[in-house]
CSV table of C-alpha atoms and ligand atoms in Angstrom, one decimal:
chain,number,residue,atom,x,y,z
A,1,UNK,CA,-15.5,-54.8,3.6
A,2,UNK,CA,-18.2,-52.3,3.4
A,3,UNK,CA,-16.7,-50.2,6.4
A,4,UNK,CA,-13.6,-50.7,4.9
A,5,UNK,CA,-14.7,-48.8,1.5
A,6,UNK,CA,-16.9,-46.6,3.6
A,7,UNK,CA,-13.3,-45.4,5.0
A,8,UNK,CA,-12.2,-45.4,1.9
A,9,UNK,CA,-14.4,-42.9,0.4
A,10,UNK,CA,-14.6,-40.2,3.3
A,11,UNK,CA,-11.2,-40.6,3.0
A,12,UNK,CA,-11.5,-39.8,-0.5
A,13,UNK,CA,-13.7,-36.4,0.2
A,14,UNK,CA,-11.5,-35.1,3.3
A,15,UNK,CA,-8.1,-35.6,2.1
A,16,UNK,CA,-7.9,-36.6,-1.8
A,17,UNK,CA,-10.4,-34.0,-3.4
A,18,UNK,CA,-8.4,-31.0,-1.7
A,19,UNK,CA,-4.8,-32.3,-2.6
A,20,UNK,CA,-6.2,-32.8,-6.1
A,21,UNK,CA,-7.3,-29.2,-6.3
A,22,UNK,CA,-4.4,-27.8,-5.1
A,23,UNK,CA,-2.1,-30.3,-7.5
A,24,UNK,CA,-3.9,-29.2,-10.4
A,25,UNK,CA,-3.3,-25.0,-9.2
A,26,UNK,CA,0.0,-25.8,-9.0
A,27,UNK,CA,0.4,-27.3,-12.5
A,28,UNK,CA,-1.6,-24.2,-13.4
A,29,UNK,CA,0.6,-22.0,-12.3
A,30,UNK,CA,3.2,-23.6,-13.5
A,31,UNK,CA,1.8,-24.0,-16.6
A,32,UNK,CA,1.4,-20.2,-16.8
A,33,UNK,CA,4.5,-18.9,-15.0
A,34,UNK,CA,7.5,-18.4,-18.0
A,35,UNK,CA,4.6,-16.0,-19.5
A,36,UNK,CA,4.0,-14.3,-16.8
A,37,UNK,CA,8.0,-13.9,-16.1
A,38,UNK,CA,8.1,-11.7,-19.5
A,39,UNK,CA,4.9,-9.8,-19.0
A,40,UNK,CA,6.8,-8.6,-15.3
A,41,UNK,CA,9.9,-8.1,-17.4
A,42,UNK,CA,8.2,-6.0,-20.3
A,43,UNK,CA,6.2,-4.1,-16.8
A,44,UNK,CA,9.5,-3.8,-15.3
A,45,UNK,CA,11.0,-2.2,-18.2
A,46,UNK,CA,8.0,0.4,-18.7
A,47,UNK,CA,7.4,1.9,-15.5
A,48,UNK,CA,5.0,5.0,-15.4
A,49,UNK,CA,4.8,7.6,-12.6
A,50,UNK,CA,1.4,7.4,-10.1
A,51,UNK,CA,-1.5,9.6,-11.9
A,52,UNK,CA,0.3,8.8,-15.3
A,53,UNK,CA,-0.2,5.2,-15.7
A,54,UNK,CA,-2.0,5.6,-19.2
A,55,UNK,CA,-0.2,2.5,-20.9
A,56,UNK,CA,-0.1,0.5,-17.5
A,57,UNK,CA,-3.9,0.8,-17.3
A,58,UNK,CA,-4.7,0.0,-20.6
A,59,UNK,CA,-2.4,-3.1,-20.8
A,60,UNK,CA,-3.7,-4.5,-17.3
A,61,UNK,CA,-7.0,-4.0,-18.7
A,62,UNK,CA,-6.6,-6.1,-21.8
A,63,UNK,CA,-5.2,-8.4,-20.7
A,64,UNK,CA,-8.4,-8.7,-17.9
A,65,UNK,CA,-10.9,-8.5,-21.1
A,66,UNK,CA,-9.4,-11.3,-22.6
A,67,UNK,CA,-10.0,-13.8,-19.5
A,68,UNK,CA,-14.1,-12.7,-19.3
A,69,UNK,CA,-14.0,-9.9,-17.1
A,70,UNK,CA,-16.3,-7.2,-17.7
A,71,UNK,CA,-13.7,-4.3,-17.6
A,72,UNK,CA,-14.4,0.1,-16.8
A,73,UNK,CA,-11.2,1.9,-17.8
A,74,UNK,CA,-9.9,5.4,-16.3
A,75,UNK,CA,-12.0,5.0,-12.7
A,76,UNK,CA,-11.0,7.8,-10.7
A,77,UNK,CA,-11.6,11.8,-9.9
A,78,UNK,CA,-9.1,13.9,-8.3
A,79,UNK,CA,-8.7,16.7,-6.5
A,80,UNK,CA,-6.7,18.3,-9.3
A,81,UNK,CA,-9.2,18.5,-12.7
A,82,UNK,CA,-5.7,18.4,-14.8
A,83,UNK,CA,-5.4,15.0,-13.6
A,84,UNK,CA,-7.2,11.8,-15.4
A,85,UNK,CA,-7.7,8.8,-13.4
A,86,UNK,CA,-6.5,5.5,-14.6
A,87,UNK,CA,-8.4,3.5,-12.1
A,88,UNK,CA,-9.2,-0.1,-13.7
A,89,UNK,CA,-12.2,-2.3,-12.8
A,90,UNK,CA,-12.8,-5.6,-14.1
A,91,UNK,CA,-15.8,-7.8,-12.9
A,92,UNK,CA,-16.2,-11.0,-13.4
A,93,UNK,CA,-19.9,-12.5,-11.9
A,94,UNK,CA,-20.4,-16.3,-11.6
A,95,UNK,CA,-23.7,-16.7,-9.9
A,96,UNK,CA,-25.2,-15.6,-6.3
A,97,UNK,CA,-22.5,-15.6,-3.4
A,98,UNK,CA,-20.2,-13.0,-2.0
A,99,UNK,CA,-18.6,-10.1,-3.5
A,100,UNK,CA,-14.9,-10.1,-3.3
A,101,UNK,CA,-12.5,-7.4,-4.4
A,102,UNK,CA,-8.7,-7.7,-4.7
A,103,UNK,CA,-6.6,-4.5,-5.8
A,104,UNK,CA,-3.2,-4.2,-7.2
A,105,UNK,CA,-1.8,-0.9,-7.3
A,106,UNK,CA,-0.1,0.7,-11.1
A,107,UNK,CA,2.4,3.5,-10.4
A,108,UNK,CA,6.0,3.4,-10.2
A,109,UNK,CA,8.5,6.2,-8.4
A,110,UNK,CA,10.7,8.8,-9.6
A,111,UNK,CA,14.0,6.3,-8.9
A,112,UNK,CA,17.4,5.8,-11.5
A,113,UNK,CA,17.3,2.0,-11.5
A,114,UNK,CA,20.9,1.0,-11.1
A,115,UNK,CA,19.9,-3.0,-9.9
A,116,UNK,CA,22.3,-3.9,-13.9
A,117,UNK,CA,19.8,-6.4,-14.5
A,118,UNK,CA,18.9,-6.8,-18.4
A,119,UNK,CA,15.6,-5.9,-18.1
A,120,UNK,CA,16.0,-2.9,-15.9
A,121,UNK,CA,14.0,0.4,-16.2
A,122,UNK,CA,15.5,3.1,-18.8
A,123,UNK,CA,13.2,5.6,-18.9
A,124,UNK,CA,13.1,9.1,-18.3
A,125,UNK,CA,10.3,11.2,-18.1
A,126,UNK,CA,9.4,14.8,-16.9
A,127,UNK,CA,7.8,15.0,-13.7
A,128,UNK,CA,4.5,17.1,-12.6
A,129,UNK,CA,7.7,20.5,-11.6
A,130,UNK,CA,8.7,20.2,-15.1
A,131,UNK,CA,11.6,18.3,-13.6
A,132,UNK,CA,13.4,15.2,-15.9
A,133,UNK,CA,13.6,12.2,-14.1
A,134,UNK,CA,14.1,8.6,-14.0
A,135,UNK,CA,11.1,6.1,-13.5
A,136,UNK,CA,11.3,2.8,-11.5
A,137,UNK,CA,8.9,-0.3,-10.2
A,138,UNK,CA,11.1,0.4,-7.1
A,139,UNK,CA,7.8,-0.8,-4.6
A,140,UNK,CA,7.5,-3.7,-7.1
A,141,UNK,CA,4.2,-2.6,-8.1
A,142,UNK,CA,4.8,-4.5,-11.4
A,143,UNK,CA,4.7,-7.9,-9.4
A,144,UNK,CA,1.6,-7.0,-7.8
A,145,UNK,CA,0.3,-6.2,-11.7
A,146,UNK,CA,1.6,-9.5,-12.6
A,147,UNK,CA,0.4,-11.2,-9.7
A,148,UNK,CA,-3.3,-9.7,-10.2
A,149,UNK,CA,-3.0,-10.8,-14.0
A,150,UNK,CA,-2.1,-14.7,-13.0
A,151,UNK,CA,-4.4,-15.0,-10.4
A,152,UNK,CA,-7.7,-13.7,-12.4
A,153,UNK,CA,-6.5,-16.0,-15.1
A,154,UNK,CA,-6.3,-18.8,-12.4
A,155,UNK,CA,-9.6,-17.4,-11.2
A,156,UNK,CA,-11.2,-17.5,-14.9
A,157,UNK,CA,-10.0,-21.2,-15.2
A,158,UNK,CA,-11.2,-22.4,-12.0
A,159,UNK,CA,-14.9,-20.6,-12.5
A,160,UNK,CA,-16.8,-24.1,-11.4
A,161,UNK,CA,-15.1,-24.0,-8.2
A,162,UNK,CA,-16.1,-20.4,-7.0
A,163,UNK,CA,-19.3,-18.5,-7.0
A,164,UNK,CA,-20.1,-15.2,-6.1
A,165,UNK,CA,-18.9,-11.6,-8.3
A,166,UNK,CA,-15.2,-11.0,-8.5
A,167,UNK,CA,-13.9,-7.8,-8.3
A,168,UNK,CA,-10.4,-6.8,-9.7
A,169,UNK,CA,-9.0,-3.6,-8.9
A,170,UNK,CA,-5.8,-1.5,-10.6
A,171,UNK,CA,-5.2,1.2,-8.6
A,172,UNK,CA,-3.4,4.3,-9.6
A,173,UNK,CA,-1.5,6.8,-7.5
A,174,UNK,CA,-0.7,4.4,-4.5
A,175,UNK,CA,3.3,6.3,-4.1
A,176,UNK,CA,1.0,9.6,-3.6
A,177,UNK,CA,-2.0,7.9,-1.3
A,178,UNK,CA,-4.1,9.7,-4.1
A,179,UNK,CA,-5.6,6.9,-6.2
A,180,UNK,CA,-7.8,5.2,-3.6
A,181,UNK,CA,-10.1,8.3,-2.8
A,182,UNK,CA,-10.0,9.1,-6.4
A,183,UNK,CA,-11.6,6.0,-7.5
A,184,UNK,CA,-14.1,5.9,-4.2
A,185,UNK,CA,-14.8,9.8,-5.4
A,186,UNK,CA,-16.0,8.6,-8.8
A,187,UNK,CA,-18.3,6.3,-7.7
A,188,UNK,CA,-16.5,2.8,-7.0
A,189,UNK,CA,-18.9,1.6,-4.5
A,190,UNK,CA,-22.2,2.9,-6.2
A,191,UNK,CA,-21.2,1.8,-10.3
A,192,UNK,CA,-19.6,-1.5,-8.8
A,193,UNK,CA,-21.0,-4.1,-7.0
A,194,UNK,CA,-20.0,-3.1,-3.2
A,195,UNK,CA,-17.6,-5.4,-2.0
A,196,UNK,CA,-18.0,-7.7,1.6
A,197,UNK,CA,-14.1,-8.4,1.7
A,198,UNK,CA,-11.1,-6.8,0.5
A,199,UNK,CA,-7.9,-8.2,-0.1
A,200,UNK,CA,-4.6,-7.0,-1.6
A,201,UNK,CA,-1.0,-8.0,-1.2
A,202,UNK,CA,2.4,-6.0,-1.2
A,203,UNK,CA,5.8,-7.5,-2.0
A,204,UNK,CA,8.9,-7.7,1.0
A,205,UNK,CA,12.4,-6.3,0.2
A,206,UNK,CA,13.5,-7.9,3.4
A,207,UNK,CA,10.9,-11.6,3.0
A,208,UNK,CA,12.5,-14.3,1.1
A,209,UNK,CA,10.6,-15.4,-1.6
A,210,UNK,CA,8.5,-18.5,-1.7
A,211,UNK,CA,7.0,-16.7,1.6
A,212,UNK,CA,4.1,-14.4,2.7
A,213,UNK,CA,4.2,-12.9,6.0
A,214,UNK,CA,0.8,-11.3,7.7
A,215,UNK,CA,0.2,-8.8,10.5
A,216,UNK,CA,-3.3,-9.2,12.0
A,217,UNK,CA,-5.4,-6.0,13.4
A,218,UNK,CA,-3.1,-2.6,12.9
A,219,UNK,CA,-0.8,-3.5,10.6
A,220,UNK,CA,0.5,-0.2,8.5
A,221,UNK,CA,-0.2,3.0,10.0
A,222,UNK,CA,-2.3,6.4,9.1
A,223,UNK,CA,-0.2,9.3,7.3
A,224,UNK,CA,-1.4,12.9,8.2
A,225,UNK,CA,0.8,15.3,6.8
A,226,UNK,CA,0.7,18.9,8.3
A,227,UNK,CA,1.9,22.3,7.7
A,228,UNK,CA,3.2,24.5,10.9
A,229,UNK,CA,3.0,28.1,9.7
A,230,UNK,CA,4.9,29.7,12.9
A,231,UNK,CA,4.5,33.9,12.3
A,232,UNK,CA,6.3,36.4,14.5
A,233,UNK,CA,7.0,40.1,13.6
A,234,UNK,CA,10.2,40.5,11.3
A,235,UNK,CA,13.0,43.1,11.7
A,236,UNK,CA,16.3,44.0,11.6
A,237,UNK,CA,18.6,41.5,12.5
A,238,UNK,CA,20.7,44.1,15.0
A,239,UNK,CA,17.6,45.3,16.7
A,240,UNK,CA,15.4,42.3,18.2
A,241,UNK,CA,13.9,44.1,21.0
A,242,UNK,CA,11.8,45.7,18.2
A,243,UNK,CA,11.1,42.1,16.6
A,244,UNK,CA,9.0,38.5,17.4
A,245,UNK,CA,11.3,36.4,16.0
A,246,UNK,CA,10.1,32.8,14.8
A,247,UNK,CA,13.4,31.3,14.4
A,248,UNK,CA,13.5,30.9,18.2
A,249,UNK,CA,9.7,30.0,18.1
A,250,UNK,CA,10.1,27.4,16.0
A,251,UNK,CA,13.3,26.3,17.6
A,252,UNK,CA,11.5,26.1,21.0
A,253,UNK,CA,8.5,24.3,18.9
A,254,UNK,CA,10.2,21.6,17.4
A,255,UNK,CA,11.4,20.6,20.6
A,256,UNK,CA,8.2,21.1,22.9
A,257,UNK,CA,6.6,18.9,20.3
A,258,UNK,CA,8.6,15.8,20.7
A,259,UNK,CA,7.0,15.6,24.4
A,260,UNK,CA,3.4,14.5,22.6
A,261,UNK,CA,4.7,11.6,22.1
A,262,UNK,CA,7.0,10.9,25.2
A,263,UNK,CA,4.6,12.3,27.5
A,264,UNK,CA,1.2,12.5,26.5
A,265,UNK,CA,0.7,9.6,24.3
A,266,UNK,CA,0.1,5.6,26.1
A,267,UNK,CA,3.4,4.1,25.1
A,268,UNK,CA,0.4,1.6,24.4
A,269,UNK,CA,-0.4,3.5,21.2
A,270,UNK,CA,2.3,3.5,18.5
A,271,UNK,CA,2.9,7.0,17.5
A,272,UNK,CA,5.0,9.1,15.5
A,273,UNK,CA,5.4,12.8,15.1
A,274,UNK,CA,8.6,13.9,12.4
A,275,UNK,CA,9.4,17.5,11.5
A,276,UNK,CA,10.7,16.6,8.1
A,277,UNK,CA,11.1,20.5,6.9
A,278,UNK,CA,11.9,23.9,8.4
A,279,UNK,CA,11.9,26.4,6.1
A,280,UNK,CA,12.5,30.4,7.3
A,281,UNK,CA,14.4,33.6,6.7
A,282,UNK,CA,16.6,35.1,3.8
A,283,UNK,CA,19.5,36.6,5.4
A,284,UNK,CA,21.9,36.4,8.1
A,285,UNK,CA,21.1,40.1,8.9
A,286,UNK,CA,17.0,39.8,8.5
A,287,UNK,CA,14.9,38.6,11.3
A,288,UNK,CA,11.8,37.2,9.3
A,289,UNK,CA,8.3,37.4,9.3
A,290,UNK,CA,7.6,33.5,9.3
A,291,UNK,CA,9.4,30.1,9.7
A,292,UNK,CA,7.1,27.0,8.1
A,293,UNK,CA,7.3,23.7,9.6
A,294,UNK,CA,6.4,20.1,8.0
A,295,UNK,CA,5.5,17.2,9.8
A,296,UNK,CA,4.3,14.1,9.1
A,297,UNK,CA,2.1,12.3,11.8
A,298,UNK,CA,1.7,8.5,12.2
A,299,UNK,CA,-0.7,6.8,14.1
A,300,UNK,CA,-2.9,3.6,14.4
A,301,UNK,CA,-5.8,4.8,16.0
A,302,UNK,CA,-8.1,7.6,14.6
A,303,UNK,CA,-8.5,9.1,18.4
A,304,UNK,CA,-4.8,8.9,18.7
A,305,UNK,CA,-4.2,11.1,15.4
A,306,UNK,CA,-6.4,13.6,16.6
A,307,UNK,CA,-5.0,13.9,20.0
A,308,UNK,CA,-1.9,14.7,18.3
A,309,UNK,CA,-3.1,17.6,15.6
A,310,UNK,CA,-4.6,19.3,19.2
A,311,UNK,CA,-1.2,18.7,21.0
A,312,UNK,CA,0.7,20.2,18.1
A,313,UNK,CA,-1.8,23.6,17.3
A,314,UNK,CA,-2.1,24.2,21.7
A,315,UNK,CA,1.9,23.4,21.8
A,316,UNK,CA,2.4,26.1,19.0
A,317,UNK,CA,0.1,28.6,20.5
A,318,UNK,CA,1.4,28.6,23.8
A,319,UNK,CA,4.9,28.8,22.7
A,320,UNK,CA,3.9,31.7,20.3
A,321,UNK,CA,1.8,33.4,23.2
A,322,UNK,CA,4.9,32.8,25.7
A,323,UNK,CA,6.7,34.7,23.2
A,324,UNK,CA,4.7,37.7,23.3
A,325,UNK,CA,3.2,37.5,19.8
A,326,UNK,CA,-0.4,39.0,19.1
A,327,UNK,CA,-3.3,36.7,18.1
A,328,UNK,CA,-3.8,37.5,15.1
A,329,UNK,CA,0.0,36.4,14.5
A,330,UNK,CA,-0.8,33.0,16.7
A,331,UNK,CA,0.4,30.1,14.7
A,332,UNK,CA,-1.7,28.5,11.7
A,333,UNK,CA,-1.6,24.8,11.6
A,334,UNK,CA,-2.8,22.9,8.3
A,335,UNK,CA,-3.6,19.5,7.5
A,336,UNK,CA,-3.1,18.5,3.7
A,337,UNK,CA,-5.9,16.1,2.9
A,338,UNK,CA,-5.0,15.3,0.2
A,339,UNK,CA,-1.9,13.6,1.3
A,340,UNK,CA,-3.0,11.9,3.9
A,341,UNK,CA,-4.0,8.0,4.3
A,342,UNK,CA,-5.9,6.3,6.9
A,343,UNK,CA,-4.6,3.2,9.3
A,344,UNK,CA,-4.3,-0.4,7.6
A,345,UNK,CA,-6.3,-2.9,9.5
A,346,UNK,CA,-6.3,-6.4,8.7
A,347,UNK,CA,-9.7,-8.0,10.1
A,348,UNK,CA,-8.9,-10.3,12.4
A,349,UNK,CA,-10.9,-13.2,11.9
A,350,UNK,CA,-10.5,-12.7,7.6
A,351,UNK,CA,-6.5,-12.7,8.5
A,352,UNK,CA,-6.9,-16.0,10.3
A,353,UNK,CA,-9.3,-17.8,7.5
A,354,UNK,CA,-7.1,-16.8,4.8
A,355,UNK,CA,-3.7,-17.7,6.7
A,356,UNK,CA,-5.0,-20.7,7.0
A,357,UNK,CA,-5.6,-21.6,3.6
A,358,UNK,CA,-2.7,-20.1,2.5
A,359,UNK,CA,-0.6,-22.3,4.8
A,360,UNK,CA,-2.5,-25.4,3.3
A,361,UNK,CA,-1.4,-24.1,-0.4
A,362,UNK,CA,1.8,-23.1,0.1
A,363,UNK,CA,3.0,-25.2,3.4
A,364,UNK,CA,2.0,-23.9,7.1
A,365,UNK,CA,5.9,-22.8,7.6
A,366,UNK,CA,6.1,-20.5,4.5
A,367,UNK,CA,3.3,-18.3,5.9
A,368,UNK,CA,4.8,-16.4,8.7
A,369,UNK,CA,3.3,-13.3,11.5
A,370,UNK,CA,5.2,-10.4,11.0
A,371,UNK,CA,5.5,-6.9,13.1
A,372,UNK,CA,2.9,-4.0,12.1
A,373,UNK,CA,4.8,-1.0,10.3
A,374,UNK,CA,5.1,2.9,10.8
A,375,UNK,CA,4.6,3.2,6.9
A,376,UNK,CA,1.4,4.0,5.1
A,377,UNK,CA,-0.6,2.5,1.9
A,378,UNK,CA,-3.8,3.8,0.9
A,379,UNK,CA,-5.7,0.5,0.6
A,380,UNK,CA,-7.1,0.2,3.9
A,381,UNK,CA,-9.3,3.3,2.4
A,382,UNK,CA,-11.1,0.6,0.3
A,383,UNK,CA,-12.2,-0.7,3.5
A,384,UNK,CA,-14.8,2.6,4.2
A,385,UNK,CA,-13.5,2.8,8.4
A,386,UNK,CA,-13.3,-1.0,9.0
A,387,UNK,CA,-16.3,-1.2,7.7
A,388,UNK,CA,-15.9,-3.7,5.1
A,389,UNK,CA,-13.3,-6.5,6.1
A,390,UNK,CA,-9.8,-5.7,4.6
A,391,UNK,CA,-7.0,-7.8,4.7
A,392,UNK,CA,-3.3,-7.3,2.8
A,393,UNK,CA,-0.7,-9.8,3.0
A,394,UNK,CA,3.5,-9.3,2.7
A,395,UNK,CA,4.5,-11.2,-0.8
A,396,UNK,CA,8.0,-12.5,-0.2
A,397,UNK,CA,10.2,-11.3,-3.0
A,398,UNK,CA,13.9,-11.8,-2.8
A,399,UNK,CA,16.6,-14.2,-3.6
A,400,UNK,CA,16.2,-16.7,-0.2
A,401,UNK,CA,20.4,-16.9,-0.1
A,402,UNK,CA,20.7,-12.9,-0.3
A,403,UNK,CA,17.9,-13.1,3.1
A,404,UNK,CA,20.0,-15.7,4.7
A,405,UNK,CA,23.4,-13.6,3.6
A,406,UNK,CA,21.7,-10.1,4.9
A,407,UNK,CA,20.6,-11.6,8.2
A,408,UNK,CA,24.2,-13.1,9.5
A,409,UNK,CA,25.7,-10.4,8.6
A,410,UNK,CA,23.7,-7.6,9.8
A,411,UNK,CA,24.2,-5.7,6.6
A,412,UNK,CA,20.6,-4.5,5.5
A,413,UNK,CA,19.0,-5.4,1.9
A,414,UNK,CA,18.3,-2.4,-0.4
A,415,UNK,CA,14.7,-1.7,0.9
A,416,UNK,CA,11.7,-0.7,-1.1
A,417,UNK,CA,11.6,2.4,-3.1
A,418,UNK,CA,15.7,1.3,-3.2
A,419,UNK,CA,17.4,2.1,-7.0
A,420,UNK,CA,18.6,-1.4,-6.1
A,421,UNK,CA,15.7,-3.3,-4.8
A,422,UNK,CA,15.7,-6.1,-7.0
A,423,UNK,CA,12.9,-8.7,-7.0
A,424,UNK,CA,13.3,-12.4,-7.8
A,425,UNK,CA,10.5,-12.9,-10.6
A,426,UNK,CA,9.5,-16.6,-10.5
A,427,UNK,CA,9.3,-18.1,-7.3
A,428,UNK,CA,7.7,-14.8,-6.2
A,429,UNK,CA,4.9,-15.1,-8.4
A,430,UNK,CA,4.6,-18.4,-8.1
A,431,UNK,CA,4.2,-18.0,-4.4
A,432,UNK,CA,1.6,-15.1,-5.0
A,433,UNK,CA,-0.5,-16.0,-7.1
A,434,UNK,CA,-0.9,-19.4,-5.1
A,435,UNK,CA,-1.6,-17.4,-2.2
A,436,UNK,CA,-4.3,-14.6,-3.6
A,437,UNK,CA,-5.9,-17.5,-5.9
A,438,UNK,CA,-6.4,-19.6,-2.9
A,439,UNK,CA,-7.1,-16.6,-0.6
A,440,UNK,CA,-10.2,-15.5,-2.8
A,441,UNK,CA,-11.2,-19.4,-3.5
A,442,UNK,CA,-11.4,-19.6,0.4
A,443,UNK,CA,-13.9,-16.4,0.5
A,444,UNK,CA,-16.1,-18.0,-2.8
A,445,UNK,CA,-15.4,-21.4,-2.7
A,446,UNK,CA,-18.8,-23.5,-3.7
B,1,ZN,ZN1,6.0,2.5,-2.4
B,2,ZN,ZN1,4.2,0.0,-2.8
């Protein structure tokens, strides 16, 4: 009898006390979710571009005073003094234990929405060219805004369960991988508490909804863009013994480069080098002065990225010099900071733990290990070098039957930054903010 209730009771701690938990953040959520629906509709609907997310800012930042947090509005310094920074940070601290930040980015892109649903994006705006465009949530930042709003209210509910300082993050500028380093420029780690994990999530046009899908270790790769200034000596058109033309430097350029990758790069080390531009001449009749190139340059590893910028500027000058122009005419190579973002890496062991617990939230077959991407965020910025442990997750967000439908018939989904990506609200957030409520309780549980 008294082994029996012995049983009884460890059975009680190991099994019943979680399942209660995690019954009770379901109801939650549940409890929650029709809200939060018409806050991502009323989002959806009022889309601002990145370093103009004035009213964005300001809502998400209401909406964070009024659960307890302690919030700082318009975090951020950029490059460009023009520019204000609508960088929100909201803390929330419940006691000694670890300091845990999650971000959701703000912005949305200059995109027509043409997804017909009632609640899609109208608005027009004039860009930073003076150009009129359309605004859309075509990333789904908007779910992530949501999805940051439900989980700190989760988070605020569920206070005597966690201890520790939360951190919660709106980031502006992600579309222009500007809004990370202008927040860290203005002092988030020295005004904030400095976090010892970071965590963030971005929604799937091509994940069905209901699941998350991870990439441990590299997962999204660093952006360098570069400018190729290739100068020869202009002339007339009729007369190029007289000449150094750099149309046919460039030509022979663009192609000498593709051999970084396919023959001095380990096919080991995922790499990408893409001359998006070439820009050169006037006239038919008019050899010119300069052609410009612009590349873009992805990598995983820092060593591997600079490998590459050497490759490119020895490439150009030896092509330039083979050609018989002077030095002081030698190629001028030019890497735009201020565009660039570094490498994603999801910390191994942090991927595992919080995997984990997701898969015990949200059932071990809805979490899933997905391929690393080409494509760049600035979040893994936040995490100083791999210095602090970072960790981003894939939020499945569309219609499960429009996966299944895409998938036997090879036809692709409209992919992020698509006028016709089209999120499914509920089960989405429902899924997500399951997944980051219990992803942070795992890093401050009691
Ligand atoms: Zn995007
Ligand atoms: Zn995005």
């Amino acid at each position: 009898m008294k082994r029996l209730s012995f049983l009884a009771l460890l059975f009680g701690i190991l099994f019943v006390a979680p399942i209660h938990a995690q019954q009770s953040l379901d109801a939650m959520v549940d409890r929650e979710l029709a809200q939060l629906v018409s806050t991502y509709k009323m989002l959806h609907a009022a889309p601002e571009l990145s370093h103009y997310e004035e009213k964005t800012s300001a809502f998400f930042a209401t909406q964070l005073r009024a659960l307890g947090f302690t919030v700082t509005e318009r975090v951020g310094k950029y490059e460009r003094a023009n520019l204000v920074g609508y960088g929100v940070v909201a803390v929330m601290k419940n006691g000694d234990g670890p300091t845990v930040w999650v971000r959701t980015d703000l912005d949305a892109l200059p995109v027509e929405e043409k997804t017909g649903l009632p609640y899609a994006s109208k608005v027009k705006t004039r860009n930073e060219a003076g150009q009129d465009v359309s605004v859309m949530h075509a990333c789904g930042h908007d779910v992530h805004i949501t999805n940051m709003i439900g989980t700190a209210k989760m988070l605020a509910a569920l206070k005597d369960q966690w201890h520790g300082t939360l951190v919660i993050l709106g980031q502006p500028a992600e579309e222009t991988v500007t809004g990370a380093r202008a927040m860290l420029a203005d002092g988030l780690y020295s005004r904030f508490p400095k976090p010892d994990f970071v965590l963030a999530l971005h929604d799937s046009a091509d994940v069905a909804a209901g699941k998350i899908t991870f990439c441990p270790g590299y997962a999204m790769a660093s952006s360098t863009s570069v400018d190729l200034v290739i100068r020869g000596l202009g002339g007339h058109g009729s007369k190029p013994e007289a000449t150094k033309d750099p149309v046919v430097i460039a030509a022979q350029t663009i192609l000498a480069l593709q051999t970084i990758i396919s023959r001095e790069n380990s096919p080991l080390d995922p790499a990408v080098v893409t001359i998006g531009s070439i820009h050169g001449g006037t006239k038919r009749n008019i050899i010119p002065d300069e052609v410009v190139l612009q590349l873009t340059i992805r990598t995983y590893k820092e060593e591997v990225r600079q490998h590459i910028l050497t490759s490119i500027e020895r490439i150009a000058k030896g092509i330039a010099a083979a050609a018989g122009v002077p030095d002081d005419r030698a190629p001028i190579l030019k890497v735009i900071e201020s565009e660039g973002a570094p490498s994603l890496y999801n910390d191994p062991p942090l991927t595992e733990r919080i995997t984990n617990a997701i898969g015990r939230a949200i059932g071990a077959e809805n979490v899933v290990k997905a391929t690393p991407l080409m494509a760049s965020e600035d979040f893994g910025r936040l995490s100083l070098d791999h210095q602090i442990p970072a960790f981003m997750f894939w939020l499945g967000a569309i219609e499960p039957s429009r996966v299944e439908a895409s998938r036997k018939s090879g036809k692709p989904l409209p992919s992020l930054h698509s006028s016709l990506f089209e999120p499914l609200p509920e089960p989405t957030l429902r899924t997500g903010i399951k997944a980051m409520t219990t992803a942070v309780l795992e890093l401050m549980k009691k």
